[in-house]
JSON list of C-alpha atoms in Angstrom, two decimals:
[
{"chain": "A", "resi": 19, "resn": "UNK", "atom": "CA", "xyz": [-14.43, 2.12, -21.67]},
{"chain": "A", "resi": 20, "resn": "UNK", "atom": "CA", "xyz": [-18.12, 2.43, -20.80]},
{"chain": "A", "resi": 21, "resn": "UNK", "atom": "CA", "xyz": [-20.71, 0.43, -22.73]},
{"chain": "A", "resi": 22, "resn": "UNK", "atom": "CA", "xyz": [-24.32, 1.72, -22.59]},
{"chain": "A", "resi": 23, "resn": "UNK", "atom": "CA", "xyz": [-27.26, -0.49, -21.77]},
{"chain": "A", "resi": 24, "resn": "UNK", "atom": "CA", "xyz": [-29.06, -1.46, -24.99]},
{"chain": "A", "resi": 25, "resn": "UNK", "atom": "CA", "xyz": [-32.38, -1.57, -23.15]},
{"chain": "A", "resi": 26, "resn": "UNK", "atom": "CA", "xyz": [-32.01, 1.66, -21.25]},
{"chain": "A", "resi": 27, "resn": "UNK", "atom": "CA", "xyz": [-34.86, 4.02, -22.07]},
{"chain": "A", "resi": 28, "resn": "UNK", "atom": "CA", "xyz": [-34.28, 6.94, -19.72]},
{"chain": "A", "resi": 29, "resn": "UNK", "atom": "CA", "xyz": [-31.68, 7.89, -17.20]},
{"chain": "A", "resi": 30, "resn": "UNK", "atom": "CA", "xyz": [-30.10, 10.71, -15.28]},
{"chain": "A", "resi": 31, "resn": "UNK", "atom": "CA", "xyz": [-26.47, 11.52, -15.98]},
{"chain": "A", "resi": 32, "resn": "UNK", "atom": "CA", "xyz": [-24.49, 13.73, -13.57]},
{"chain": "A", "resi": 33, "resn": "UNK", "atom": "CA", "xyz": [-23.48, 17.01, -15.12]},
{"chain": "A", "resi": 34, "resn": "UNK", "atom": "CA", "xyz": [-19.78, 16.33, -15.00]},
{"chain": "A", "resi": 35, "resn": "UNK", "atom": "CA", "xyz": [-17.51, 17.83, -17.59]},
{"chain": "A", "resi": 36, "resn": "UNK", "atom": "CA", "xyz": [-15.94, 14.46, -18.28]},
{"chain": "A", "resi": 37, "resn": "UNK", "atom": "CA", "xyz": [-19.31, 13.22, -19.55]},
{"chain": "A", "resi": 38, "resn": "UNK", "atom": "CA", "xyz": [-20.02, 16.11, -21.90]},
{"chain": "A", "resi": 39, "resn": "UNK", "atom": "CA", "xyz": [-17.93, 14.54, -24.64]},
{"chain": "A", "resi": 40, "resn": "UNK", "atom": "CA", "xyz": [-20.17, 11.49, -24.82]},
{"chain": "A", "resi": 41, "resn": "UNK", "atom": "CA", "xyz": [-22.04, 11.23, -28.10]},
{"chain": "A", "resi": 42, "resn": "UNK", "atom": "CA", "xyz": [-25.17, 9.93, -26.40]},
{"chain": "A", "resi": 43, "resn": "UNK", "atom": "CA", "xyz": [-26.55, 9.94, -22.89]},
{"chain": "A", "resi": 44, "resn": "UNK", "atom": "CA", "xyz": [-26.65, 6.49, -21.34]},
{"chain": "A", "resi": 45, "resn": "UNK", "atom": "CA", "xyz": [-27.16, 4.59, -18.10]},
{"chain": "A", "resi": 46, "resn": "UNK", "atom": "CA", "xyz": [-24.52, 2.22, -16.79]},
{"chain": "A", "resi": 47, "resn": "UNK", "atom": "CA", "xyz": [-24.53, -0.71, -14.39]},
{"chain": "A", "resi": 48, "resn": "UNK", "atom": "CA", "xyz": [-23.31, -0.06, -10.89]},
{"chain": "A", "resi": 49, "resn": "UNK", "atom": "CA", "xyz": [-20.22, -2.22, -11.31]},
{"chain": "A", "resi": 50, "resn": "UNK", "atom": "CA", "xyz": [-18.73, -0.04, -14.02]},
{"chain": "A", "resi": 51, "resn": "UNK", "atom": "CA", "xyz": [-15.58, 1.87, -13.08]},
{"chain": "A", "resi": 52, "resn": "UNK", "atom": "CA", "xyz": [-17.15, 5.31, -12.60]},
{"chain": "A", "resi": 53, "resn": "UNK", "atom": "CA", "xyz": [-14.96, 7.14, -10.09]},
{"chain": "A", "resi": 54, "resn": "UNK", "atom": "CA", "xyz": [-15.90, 10.57, -8.79]},
{"chain": "A", "resi": 55, "resn": "UNK", "atom": "CA", "xyz": [-12.69, 12.39, -7.95]},
{"chain": "A", "resi": 56, "resn": "UNK", "atom": "CA", "xyz": [-12.73, 14.48, -4.79]},
{"chain": "A", "resi": 57, "resn": "UNK", "atom": "CA", "xyz": [-9.32, 16.11, -4.46]},
{"chain": "A", "resi": 58, "resn": "UNK", "atom": "CA", "xyz": [-6.22, 14.55, -2.97]},
{"chain": "A", "resi": 59, "resn": "UNK", "atom": "CA", "xyz": [-6.52, 11.46, -0.79]},
{"chain": "A", "resi": 60, "resn": "UNK", "atom": "CA", "xyz": [-6.31, 12.21, 2.92]},
{"chain": "A", "resi": 61, "resn": "UNK", "atom": "CA", "xyz": [-4.53, 9.69, 5.14]},
{"chain": "A", "resi": 62, "resn": "UNK", "atom": "CA", "xyz": [-5.58, 9.39, 8.80]},
{"chain": "A", "resi": 63, "resn": "UNK", "atom": "CA", "xyz": [-2.97, 7.80, 11.06]},
{"chain": "A", "resi": 64, "resn": "UNK", "atom": "CA", "xyz": [-0.25, 8.87, 13.42]},
{"chain": "A", "resi": 65, "resn": "UNK", "atom": "CA", "xyz": [3.08, 10.31, 12.31]},
{"chain": "A", "resi": 66, "resn": "UNK", "atom": "CA", "xyz": [4.92, 7.03, 11.89]},
{"chain": "A", "resi": 67, "resn": "UNK", "atom": "CA", "xyz": [5.21, 4.12, 9.49]},
{"chain": "A", "resi": 68, "resn": "UNK", "atom": "CA", "xyz": [3.02, 1.37, 10.87]},
{"chain": "A", "resi": 69, "resn": "UNK", "atom": "CA", "xyz": [0.31, 0.00, 8.62]},
{"chain": "A", "resi": 70, "resn": "UNK", "atom": "CA", "xyz": [0.01, 3.25, 6.70]},
{"chain": "A", "resi": 71, "resn": "UNK", "atom": "CA", "xyz": [3.51, 3.21, 5.25]},
{"chain": "A", "resi": 72, "resn": "UNK", "atom": "CA", "xyz": [2.74, 0.69, 2.50]},
{"chain": "A", "resi": 73, "resn": "UNK", "atom": "CA", "xyz": [-0.18, 2.89, 1.47]},
{"chain": "A", "resi": 74, "resn": "UNK", "atom": "CA", "xyz": [2.14, 5.90, 1.32]},
{"chain": "A", "resi": 75, "resn": "UNK", "atom": "CA", "xyz": [4.57, 3.90, -0.81]},
{"chain": "A", "resi": 76, "resn": "UNK", "atom": "CA", "xyz": [1.90, 2.80, -3.27]},
{"chain": "A", "resi": 77, "resn": "UNK", "atom": "CA", "xyz": [0.33, 6.23, -3.65]},
{"chain": "A", "resi": 78, "resn": "UNK", "atom": "CA", "xyz": [3.74, 7.81, -4.14]},
{"chain": "A", "resi": 79, "resn": "UNK", "atom": "CA", "xyz": [4.80, 5.20, -6.69]},
{"chain": "A", "resi": 80, "resn": "UNK", "atom": "CA", "xyz": [1.55, 5.75, -8.58]},
{"chain": "A", "resi": 81, "resn": "UNK", "atom": "CA", "xyz": [2.24, 9.48, -8.65]},
{"chain": "A", "resi": 82, "resn": "UNK", "atom": "CA", "xyz": [-0.88, 10.36, -6.67]},
{"chain": "A", "resi": 83, "resn": "UNK", "atom": "CA", "xyz": [-0.30, 13.23, -4.26]},
{"chain": "A", "resi": 84, "resn": "UNK", "atom": "CA", "xyz": [-1.86, 12.90, -0.82]},
{"chain": "A", "resi": 85, "resn": "UNK", "atom": "CA", "xyz": [-2.38, 14.80, 2.40]},
{"chain": "A", "resi": 86, "resn": "UNK", "atom": "CA", "xyz": [-2.09, 13.51, 5.94]},
{"chain": "A", "resi": 87, "resn": "UNK", "atom": "CA", "xyz": [-3.98, 14.22, 9.14]},
{"chain": "A", "resi": 88, "resn": "UNK", "atom": "CA", "xyz": [-2.07, 12.89, 12.11]},
{"chain": "A", "resi": 89, "resn": "UNK", "atom": "CA", "xyz": [-3.58, 11.57, 15.29]},
{"chain": "A", "resi": 90, "resn": "UNK", "atom": "CA", "xyz": [-1.53, 12.80, 18.22]},
{"chain": "A", "resi": 91, "resn": "UNK", "atom": "CA", "xyz": [-3.59, 11.65, 21.18]},
{"chain": "A", "resi": 92, "resn": "UNK", "atom": "CA", "xyz": [-6.00, 8.93, 22.19]},
{"chain": "A", "resi": 93, "resn": "UNK", "atom": "CA", "xyz": [-8.71, 11.58, 22.00]},
{"chain": "A", "resi": 94, "resn": "UNK", "atom": "CA", "xyz": [-7.99, 12.10, 18.30]},
{"chain": "A", "resi": 95, "resn": "UNK", "atom": "CA", "xyz": [-8.63, 8.40, 17.68]},
{"chain": "A", "resi": 96, "resn": "UNK", "atom": "CA", "xyz": [-11.77, 8.45, 19.81]},
{"chain": "A", "resi": 97, "resn": "UNK", "atom": "CA", "xyz": [-13.10, 11.43, 17.89]},
{"chain": "A", "resi": 98, "resn": "UNK", "atom": "CA", "xyz": [-12.77, 9.53, 14.60]},
{"chain": "A", "resi": 99, "resn": "UNK", "atom": "CA", "xyz": [-14.54, 6.58, 16.18]},
{"chain": "A", "resi": 100, "resn": "UNK", "atom": "CA", "xyz": [-17.33, 8.74, 17.56]},
{"chain": "A", "resi": 101, "resn": "UNK", "atom": "CA", "xyz": [-17.74, 10.49, 14.21]},
{"chain": "A", "resi": 102, "resn": "UNK", "atom": "CA", "xyz": [-18.43, 7.08, 12.67]},
{"chain": "A", "resi": 103, "resn": "UNK", "atom": "CA", "xyz": [-15.70, 7.24, 10.02]},
{"chain": "A", "resi": 104, "resn": "UNK", "atom": "CA", "xyz": [-13.82, 4.15, 11.24]},
{"chain": "A", "resi": 105, "resn": "UNK", "atom": "CA", "xyz": [-16.01, 1.24, 10.21]},
{"chain": "A", "resi": 106, "resn": "UNK", "atom": "CA", "xyz": [-14.29, -1.26, 12.51]},
{"chain": "A", "resi": 107, "resn": "UNK", "atom": "CA", "xyz": [-13.04, 1.33, 15.03]},
{"chain": "A", "resi": 108, "resn": "UNK", "atom": "CA", "xyz": [-9.52, 0.95, 13.62]},
{"chain": "A", "resi": 109, "resn": "UNK", "atom": "CA", "xyz": [-6.98, 3.00, 11.71]},
{"chain": "A", "resi": 110, "resn": "UNK", "atom": "CA", "xyz": [-5.50, 3.48, 9.15]},
{"chain": "A", "resi": 111, "resn": "UNK", "atom": "CA", "xyz": [-8.26, 5.21, 7.25]},
{"chain": "A", "resi": 112, "resn": "UNK", "atom": "CA", "xyz": [-7.96, 6.85, 3.84]},
{"chain": "A", "resi": 113, "resn": "UNK", "atom": "CA", "xyz": [-10.43, 9.33, 2.43]},
{"chain": "A", "resi": 114, "resn": "UNK", "atom": "CA", "xyz": [-10.20, 8.90, -1.34]},
{"chain": "A", "resi": 115, "resn": "UNK", "atom": "CA", "xyz": [-12.48, 9.55, -4.32]},
{"chain": "A", "resi": 116, "resn": "UNK", "atom": "CA", "xyz": [-15.46, 10.30, -2.11]},
{"chain": "A", "resi": 117, "resn": "UNK", "atom": "CA", "xyz": [-15.01, 7.20, 0.07]},
{"chain": "A", "resi": 118, "resn": "UNK", "atom": "CA", "xyz": [-13.68, 6.57, 3.55]},
{"chain": "A", "resi": 119, "resn": "UNK", "atom": "CA", "xyz": [-11.77, 3.31, 3.30]},
{"chain": "A", "resi": 120, "resn": "UNK", "atom": "CA", "xyz": [-10.41, 1.25, 6.17]},
{"chain": "A", "resi": 121, "resn": "UNK", "atom": "CA", "xyz": [-8.48, -2.03, 6.26]},
{"chain": "A", "resi": 122, "resn": "UNK", "atom": "CA", "xyz": [-5.03, -1.59, 4.77]},
{"chain": "A", "resi": 123, "resn": "UNK", "atom": "CA", "xyz": [-5.28, -4.41, 2.22]},
{"chain": "A", "resi": 124, "resn": "UNK", "atom": "CA", "xyz": [-8.58, -3.06, 0.88]},
{"chain": "A", "resi": 125, "resn": "UNK", "atom": "CA", "xyz": [-7.02, 0.38, 0.56]},
{"chain": "A", "resi": 126, "resn": "UNK", "atom": "CA", "xyz": [-3.98, -1.00, -1.24]},
{"chain": "A", "resi": 127, "resn": "UNK", "atom": "CA", "xyz": [-6.16, -2.99, -3.63]},
{"chain": "A", "resi": 128, "resn": "UNK", "atom": "CA", "xyz": [-8.24, 0.07, -4.50]},
{"chain": "A", "resi": 129, "resn": "UNK", "atom": "CA", "xyz": [-5.14, 2.15, -5.23]},
{"chain": "A", "resi": 130, "resn": "UNK", "atom": "CA", "xyz": [-3.65, -0.67, -7.30]},
{"chain": "A", "resi": 131, "resn": "UNK", "atom": "CA", "xyz": [-6.83, -1.06, -9.33]},
{"chain": "A", "resi": 132, "resn": "UNK", "atom": "CA", "xyz": [-7.16, 2.67, -9.85]},
{"chain": "A", "resi": 133, "resn": "UNK", "atom": "CA", "xyz": [-3.62, 3.03, -11.15]},
{"chain": "A", "resi": 134, "resn": "UNK", "atom": "CA", "xyz": [-3.47, -0.19, -13.20]},
{"chain": "A", "resi": 135, "resn": "UNK", "atom": "CA", "xyz": [-1.02, -1.85, -10.84]},
{"chain": "A", "resi": 136, "resn": "UNK", "atom": "CA", "xyz": [-3.08, -5.01, -10.37]},
{"chain": "A", "resi": 137, "resn": "UNK", "atom": "CA", "xyz": [-2.37, -7.23, -13.38]},
{"chain": "A", "resi": 138, "resn": "UNK", "atom": "CA", "xyz": [-4.26, -7.71, -16.61]},
{"chain": "A", "resi": 139, "resn": "UNK", "atom": "CA", "xyz": [-6.53, -10.62, -15.62]},
{"chain": "A", "resi": 140, "resn": "UNK", "atom": "CA", "xyz": [-7.72, -12.67, -12.66]},
{"chain": "A", "resi": 141, "resn": "UNK", "atom": "CA", "xyz": [-4.79, -15.10, -12.83]},
{"chain": "A", "resi": 142, "resn": "UNK", "atom": "CA", "xyz": [-2.27, -12.28, -12.57]},
{"chain": "A", "resi": 143, "resn": "UNK", "atom": "CA", "xyz": [-4.26, -10.71, -9.76]},
{"chain": "A", "resi": 144, "resn": "UNK", "atom": "CA", "xyz": [-4.26, -14.02, -7.91]},
{"chain": "A", "resi": 145, "resn": "UNK", "atom": "CA", "xyz": [-0.47, -14.17, -8.12]},
{"chain": "A", "resi": 146, "resn": "UNK", "atom": "CA", "xyz": [-0.14, -10.53, -7.09]},
{"chain": "A", "resi": 147, "resn": "UNK", "atom": "CA", "xyz": [-2.38, -11.14, -4.07]},
{"chain": "A", "resi": 148, "resn": "UNK", "atom": "CA", "xyz": [-0.52, -14.31, -3.10]},
{"chain": "A", "resi": 149, "resn": "UNK", "atom": "CA", "xyz": [2.87, -12.63, -3.27]},
{"chain": "A", "resi": 150, "resn": "UNK", "atom": "CA", "xyz": [1.56, -9.53, -1.48]},
{"chain": "A", "resi": 151, "resn": "UNK", "atom": "CA", "xyz": [0.31, -11.70, 1.39]},
{"chain": "A", "resi": 152, "resn": "UNK", "atom": "CA", "xyz": [3.81, -13.12, 1.77]},
{"chain": "A", "resi": 153, "resn": "UNK", "atom": "CA", "xyz": [5.24, -9.61, 1.85]},
{"chain": "A", "resi": 154, "resn": "UNK", "atom": "CA", "xyz": [2.64, -8.62, 4.45]},
{"chain": "A", "resi": 155, "resn": "UNK", "atom": "CA", "xyz": [3.49, -11.62, 6.65]},
{"chain": "A", "resi": 156, "resn": "UNK", "atom": "CA", "xyz": [7.08, -10.51, 7.11]},
{"chain": "A", "resi": 157, "resn": "UNK", "atom": "CA", "xyz": [6.32, -6.81, 7.14]},
{"chain": "A", "resi": 158, "resn": "UNK", "atom": "CA", "xyz": [3.78, -7.34, 9.92]},
{"chain": "A", "resi": 159, "resn": "UNK", "atom": "CA", "xyz": [6.48, -8.94, 12.04]},
{"chain": "A", "resi": 160, "resn": "UNK", "atom": "CA", "xyz": [8.67, -5.88, 11.50]},
{"chain": "A", "resi": 161, "resn": "UNK", "atom": "CA", "xyz": [5.82, -3.47, 12.33]},
{"chain": "A", "resi": 162, "resn": "UNK", "atom": "CA", "xyz": [4.90, -5.10, 15.65]},
{"chain": "A", "resi": 163, "resn": "UNK", "atom": "CA", "xyz": [8.47, -5.92, 16.74]},
{"chain": "A", "resi": 164, "resn": "UNK", "atom": "CA", "xyz": [9.19, -2.53, 18.40]},
{"chain": "A", "resi": 165, "resn": "UNK", "atom": "CA", "xyz": [5.97, -2.77, 20.43]},
{"chain": "A", "resi": 166, "resn": "UNK", "atom": "CA", "xyz": [6.82, -6.12, 21.99]},
{"chain": "A", "resi": 167, "resn": "UNK", "atom": "CA", "xyz": [8.06, -6.69, 25.55]},
{"chain": "A", "resi": 168, "resn": "UNK", "atom": "CA", "xyz": [11.77, -5.92, 26.03]},
{"chain": "A", "resi": 169, "resn": "UNK", "atom": "CA", "xyz": [12.56, -9.44, 27.18]},
{"chain": "A", "resi": 170, "resn": "UNK", "atom": "CA", "xyz": [11.34, -10.90, 23.90]},
{"chain": "A", "resi": 171, "resn": "UNK", "atom": "CA", "xyz": [12.90, -8.48, 21.43]},
{"chain": "A", "resi": 172, "resn": "UNK", "atom": "CA", "xyz": [16.10, -10.41, 20.77]},
{"chain": "A", "resi": 173, "resn": "UNK", "atom": "CA", "xyz": [14.14, -13.53, 19.89]},
{"chain": "A", "resi": 174, "resn": "UNK", "atom": "CA", "xyz": [11.70, -11.56, 17.72]},
{"chain": "A", "resi": 175, "resn": "UNK", "atom": "CA", "xyz": [14.53, -9.88, 15.82]},
{"chain": "A", "resi": 176, "resn": "UNK", "atom": "CA", "xyz": [16.26, -13.20, 15.26]},
{"chain": "A", "resi": 177, "resn": "UNK", "atom": "CA", "xyz": [13.02, -14.66, 13.92]},
{"chain": "A", "resi": 178, "resn": "UNK", "atom": "CA", "xyz": [12.57, -11.75, 11.48]},
{"chain": "A", "resi": 179, "resn": "UNK", "atom": "CA", "xyz": [16.08, -12.23, 10.13]},
{"chain": "A", "resi": 180, "resn": "UNK", "atom": "CA", "xyz": [15.64, -15.99, 9.86]},
{"chain": "A", "resi": 181, "resn": "UNK", "atom": "CA", "xyz": [12.30, -15.73, 8.04]},
{"chain": "A", "resi": 182, "resn": "UNK", "atom": "CA", "xyz": [13.73, -13.18, 5.63]},
{"chain": "A", "resi": 183, "resn": "UNK", "atom": "CA", "xyz": [16.78, -15.34, 4.84]},
{"chain": "A", "resi": 184, "resn": "UNK", "atom": "CA", "xyz": [15.19, -18.77, 4.73]},
{"chain": "A", "resi": 185, "resn": "UNK", "atom": "CA", "xyz": [11.54, -18.31, 3.77]},
{"chain": "A", "resi": 186, "resn": "UNK", "atom": "CA", "xyz": [10.47, -15.06, 2.11]},
{"chain": "A", "resi": 187, "resn": "UNK", "atom": "CA", "xyz": [13.49, -13.74, 0.23]},
{"chain": "A", "resi": 188, "resn": "UNK", "atom": "CA", "xyz": [14.31, -17.16, -1.31]},
{"chain": "A", "resi": 189, "resn": "UNK", "atom": "CA", "xyz": [10.70, -17.49, -2.46]},
{"chain": "A", "resi": 190, "resn": "UNK", "atom": "CA", "xyz": [10.68, -14.13, -4.25]},
{"chain": "A", "resi": 191, "resn": "UNK", "atom": "CA", "xyz": [14.15, -14.71, -5.68]},
{"chain": "A", "resi": 192, "resn": "UNK", "atom": "CA", "xyz": [12.86, -18.00, -7.11]},
{"chain": "A", "resi": 193, "resn": "UNK", "atom": "CA", "xyz": [9.90, -16.27, -8.76]},
{"chain": "A", "resi": 194, "resn": "UNK", "atom": "CA", "xyz": [12.14, -13.74, -10.49]},
{"chain": "A", "resi": 195, "resn": "UNK", "atom": "CA", "xyz": [14.56, -16.46, -11.57]},
{"chain": "A", "resi": 196, "resn": "UNK", "atom": "CA", "xyz": [11.76, -18.67, -12.92]},
{"chain": "A", "resi": 197, "resn": "UNK", "atom": "CA", "xyz": [10.66, -16.22, -15.59]},
{"chain": "A", "resi": 198, "resn": "UNK", "atom": "CA", "xyz": [13.70, -13.97, -15.98]},
{"chain": "A", "resi": 199, "resn": "UNK", "atom": "CA", "xyz": [11.56, -10.84, -16.21]},
{"chain": "A", "resi": 200, "resn": "UNK", "atom": "CA", "xyz": [11.98, -7.44, -14.61]},
{"chain": "A", "resi": 201, "resn": "UNK", "atom": "CA", "xyz": [8.87, -7.62, -12.45]},
{"chain": "A", "resi": 202, "resn": "UNK", "atom": "CA", "xyz": [7.22, -10.29, -10.34]},
{"chain": "A", "resi": 203, "resn": "UNK", "atom": "CA", "xyz": [4.02, -10.71, -12.36]},
{"chain": "A", "resi": 204, "resn": "UNK", "atom": "CA", "xyz": [3.28, -10.28, -16.06]},
{"chain": "A", "resi": 205, "resn": "UNK", "atom": "CA", "xyz": [6.52, -8.44, -16.83]},
{"chain": "A", "resi": 206, "resn": "UNK", "atom": "CA", "xyz": [4.91, -5.17, -15.79]},
{"chain": "A", "resi": 207, "resn": "UNK", "atom": "CA", "xyz": [4.95, -3.07, -12.65]},
{"chain": "A", "resi": 208, "resn": "UNK", "atom": "CA", "xyz": [2.34, -4.03, -10.07]},
{"chain": "A", "resi": 209, "resn": "UNK", "atom": "CA", "xyz": [1.57, -3.26, -6.46]},
{"chain": "A", "resi": 210, "resn": "UNK", "atom": "CA", "xyz": [3.54, -6.25, -5.23]},
{"chain": "A", "resi": 211, "resn": "UNK", "atom": "CA", "xyz": [6.79, -4.95, -6.74]},
{"chain": "A", "resi": 212, "resn": "UNK", "atom": "CA", "xyz": [6.34, -1.73, -4.78]},
{"chain": "A", "resi": 213, "resn": "UNK", "atom": "CA", "xyz": [5.40, -3.52, -1.56]},
{"chain": "A", "resi": 214, "resn": "UNK", "atom": "CA", "xyz": [8.28, -5.96, -1.85]},
{"chain": "A", "resi": 215, "resn": "UNK", "atom": "CA", "xyz": [10.80, -3.17, -2.36]},
{"chain": "A", "resi": 216, "resn": "UNK", "atom": "CA", "xyz": [9.43, -1.39, 0.69]},
{"chain": "A", "resi": 217, "resn": "UNK", "atom": "CA", "xyz": [10.00, -4.63, 2.60]},
{"chain": "A", "resi": 218, "resn": "UNK", "atom": "CA", "xyz": [13.55, -4.90, 1.25]},
{"chain": "A", "resi": 219, "resn": "UNK", "atom": "CA", "xyz": [14.33, -1.45, 2.60]},
{"chain": "A", "resi": 220, "resn": "UNK", "atom": "CA", "xyz": [12.81, -2.36, 5.96]},
{"chain": "A", "resi": 221, "resn": "UNK", "atom": "CA", "xyz": [14.87, -5.52, 6.27]},
{"chain": "A", "resi": 222, "resn": "UNK", "atom": "CA", "xyz": [17.98, -3.70, 5.10]},
{"chain": "A", "resi": 223, "resn": "UNK", "atom": "CA", "xyz": [17.59, -1.30, 8.03]},
{"chain": "A", "resi": 224, "resn": "UNK", "atom": "CA", "xyz": [17.62, -4.30, 10.36]},
{"chain": "A", "resi": 225, "resn": "UNK", "atom": "CA", "xyz": [20.48, -6.17, 8.69]},
{"chain": "A", "resi": 226, "resn": "UNK", "atom": "CA", "xyz": [21.98, -4.88, 5.42]},
{"chain": "A", "resi": 227, "resn": "UNK", "atom": "CA", "xyz": [23.80, -8.15, 4.77]},
{"chain": "A", "resi": 228, "resn": "UNK", "atom": "CA", "xyz": [20.70, -10.28, 4.23]},
{"chain": "A", "resi": 229, "resn": "UNK", "atom": "CA", "xyz": [19.84, -9.01, 0.76]},
{"chain": "A", "resi": 230, "resn": "UNK", "atom": "CA", "xyz": [23.38, -9.60, -0.52]},
{"chain": "A", "resi": 231, "resn": "UNK", "atom": "CA", "xyz": [22.57, -13.27, -1.00]},
{"chain": "A", "resi": 232, "resn": "UNK", "atom": "CA", "xyz": [19.71, -12.44, -3.38]},
{"chain": "A", "resi": 233, "resn": "UNK", "atom": "CA", "xyz": [20.99, -10.72, -6.54]},
{"chain": "A", "resi": 234, "resn": "UNK", "atom": "CA", "xyz": [17.64, -10.63, -8.33]},
{"chain": "A", "resi": 235, "resn": "UNK", "atom": "CA", "xyz": [15.99, -8.95, -5.37]},
{"chain": "A", "resi": 236, "resn": "UNK", "atom": "CA", "xyz": [18.84, -6.46, -5.30]},
{"chain": "A", "resi": 237, "resn": "UNK", "atom": "CA", "xyz": [18.25, -5.75, -8.99]},
{"chain": "A", "resi": 238, "resn": "UNK", "atom": "CA", "xyz": [14.50, -5.32, -8.40]},
{"chain": "A", "resi": 239, "resn": "UNK", "atom": "CA", "xyz": [15.19, -2.90, -5.57]},
{"chain": "A", "resi": 240, "resn": "UNK", "atom": "CA", "xyz": [17.47, -0.83, -7.80]},
{"chain": "A", "resi": 241, "resn": "UNK", "atom": "CA", "xyz": [14.99, -0.92, -10.68]},
{"chain": "A", "resi": 242, "resn": "UNK", "atom": "CA", "xyz": [12.00, 0.20, -8.61]},
{"chain": "A", "resi": 243, "resn": "UNK", "atom": "CA", "xyz": [14.02, 2.78, -6.71]},
{"chain": "A", "resi": 244, "resn": "UNK", "atom": "CA", "xyz": [15.01, 4.36, -10.03]},
{"chain": "A", "resi": 245, "resn": "UNK", "atom": "CA", "xyz": [11.41, 5.04, -11.06]},
{"chain": "A", "resi": 246, "resn": "UNK", "atom": "CA", "xyz": [10.96, 8.83, -10.94]},
{"chain": "A", "resi": 247, "resn": "UNK", "atom": "CA", "xyz": [8.03, 8.73, -8.51]},
{"chain": "A", "resi": 248, "resn": "UNK", "atom": "CA", "xyz": [9.74, 6.28, -6.16]},
{"chain": "A", "resi": 249, "resn": "UNK", "atom": "CA", "xyz": [13.06, 8.09, -6.41]},
{"chain": "A", "resi": 250, "resn": "UNK", "atom": "CA", "xyz": [11.30, 11.27, -5.31]},
{"chain": "A", "resi": 251, "resn": "UNK", "atom": "CA", "xyz": [9.62, 9.44, -2.40]},
{"chain": "A", "resi": 252, "resn": "UNK", "atom": "CA", "xyz": [12.99, 8.14, -1.21]},
{"chain": "A", "resi": 253, "resn": "UNK", "atom": "CA", "xyz": [14.47, 11.64, -1.03]},
{"chain": "A", "resi": 254, "resn": "UNK", "atom": "CA", "xyz": [14.75, 13.51, 2.29]},
{"chain": "A", "resi": 255, "resn": "UNK", "atom": "CA", "xyz": [11.77, 15.74, 2.96]},
{"chain": "A", "resi": 256, "resn": "UNK", "atom": "CA", "xyz": [9.21, 13.42, 1.35]},
{"chain": "A", "resi": 257, "resn": "UNK", "atom": "CA", "xyz": [6.19, 11.95, 3.11]},
{"chain": "A", "resi": 258, "resn": "UNK", "atom": "CA", "xyz": [8.07, 8.73, 3.72]},
{"chain": "A", "resi": 259, "resn": "UNK", "atom": "CA", "xyz": [8.40, 8.18, 7.44]},
{"chain": "A", "resi": 260, "resn": "UNK", "atom": "CA", "xyz": [11.73, 7.55, 9.20]},
{"chain": "A", "resi": 261, "resn": "UNK", "atom": "CA", "xyz": [12.60, 4.28, 10.93]},
{"chain": "A", "resi": 262, "resn": "UNK", "atom": "CA", "xyz": [10.78, 3.60, 14.15]},
{"chain": "A", "resi": 263, "resn": "UNK", "atom": "CA", "xyz": [12.13, 5.34, 17.24]},
{"chain": "A", "resi": 264, "resn": "UNK", "atom": "CA", "xyz": [11.46, 5.10, 20.95]},
{"chain": "A", "resi": 265, "resn": "UNK", "atom": "CA", "xyz": [9.44, 8.31, 20.66]},
{"chain": "A", "resi": 266, "resn": "UNK", "atom": "CA", "xyz": [7.22, 6.99, 17.85]},
{"chain": "A", "resi": 267, "resn": "UNK", "atom": "CA", "xyz": [6.66, 3.73, 19.72]},
{"chain": "A", "resi": 268, "resn": "UNK", "atom": "CA", "xyz": [5.64, 5.65, 22.83]},
{"chain": "A", "resi": 269, "resn": "UNK", "atom": "CA", "xyz": [3.29, 7.81, 20.76]},
{"chain": "A", "resi": 270, "resn": "UNK", "atom": "CA", "xyz": [1.74, 4.76, 19.11]},
{"chain": "A", "resi": 271, "resn": "UNK", "atom": "CA", "xyz": [1.15, 3.14, 22.48]},
{"chain": "A", "resi": 272, "resn": "UNK", "atom": "CA", "xyz": [-0.50, 6.28, 23.84]},
{"chain": "A", "resi": 273, "resn": "UNK", "atom": "CA", "xyz": [-2.89, 6.42, 20.90]},
{"chain": "A", "resi": 274, "resn": "UNK", "atom": "CA", "xyz": [-3.73, 2.80, 20.18]},
{"chain": "A", "resi": 275, "resn": "UNK", "atom": "CA", "xyz": [-3.11, 0.79, 23.36]}
]
């Protein structure tokens, strides 16, 4: 996996046990995939779905156990900001492999790369990213819907249903139909399969009839849900968060708004 520099004369190699099996000591360019593990990832957010839920899904699907530290007050958020761990003053934040990562898409991409859920080449990664952006578009509407003004909620909900039925679900159904494979990209599991299935569950909670018009999406949902790691995550008592409630909306507003 690691190729030594031919012109390297001297170097310092960390005394990690994983390196003791190397036949020769060598230096490596900074862009090589040398990851220093530092225990379980720690997720910093409040005790609700929001923008952290996709990260929970992906970690769980990858089989990587994680811990959570919940913000309960505005002061908890301000403390993280004052401590300088939120680069852009925003959550979610994930402490993983010695890093403090913010921006949910960056976090998802790191997890996908780490667990080989990001395609085999740049073309597959481009497709995965494109599809994932479509998933995020609709999922973002679902995330912010409960926080909107009461007078606009009916219209927002109708828009979510319409976009699911006429724009996003047909597009993903077409992809699966076009190649006849089990997964969206490269006939292998990737982050976008996980994120899409999370979205399918979210839409199903809003209107369970929508997915019935899309048999290939139904099959994908069943297939992904049957994976041992995902099946475990879907069980009661897991770190998956329940649907949004008035209480969780009120808590989110107290912390972030």
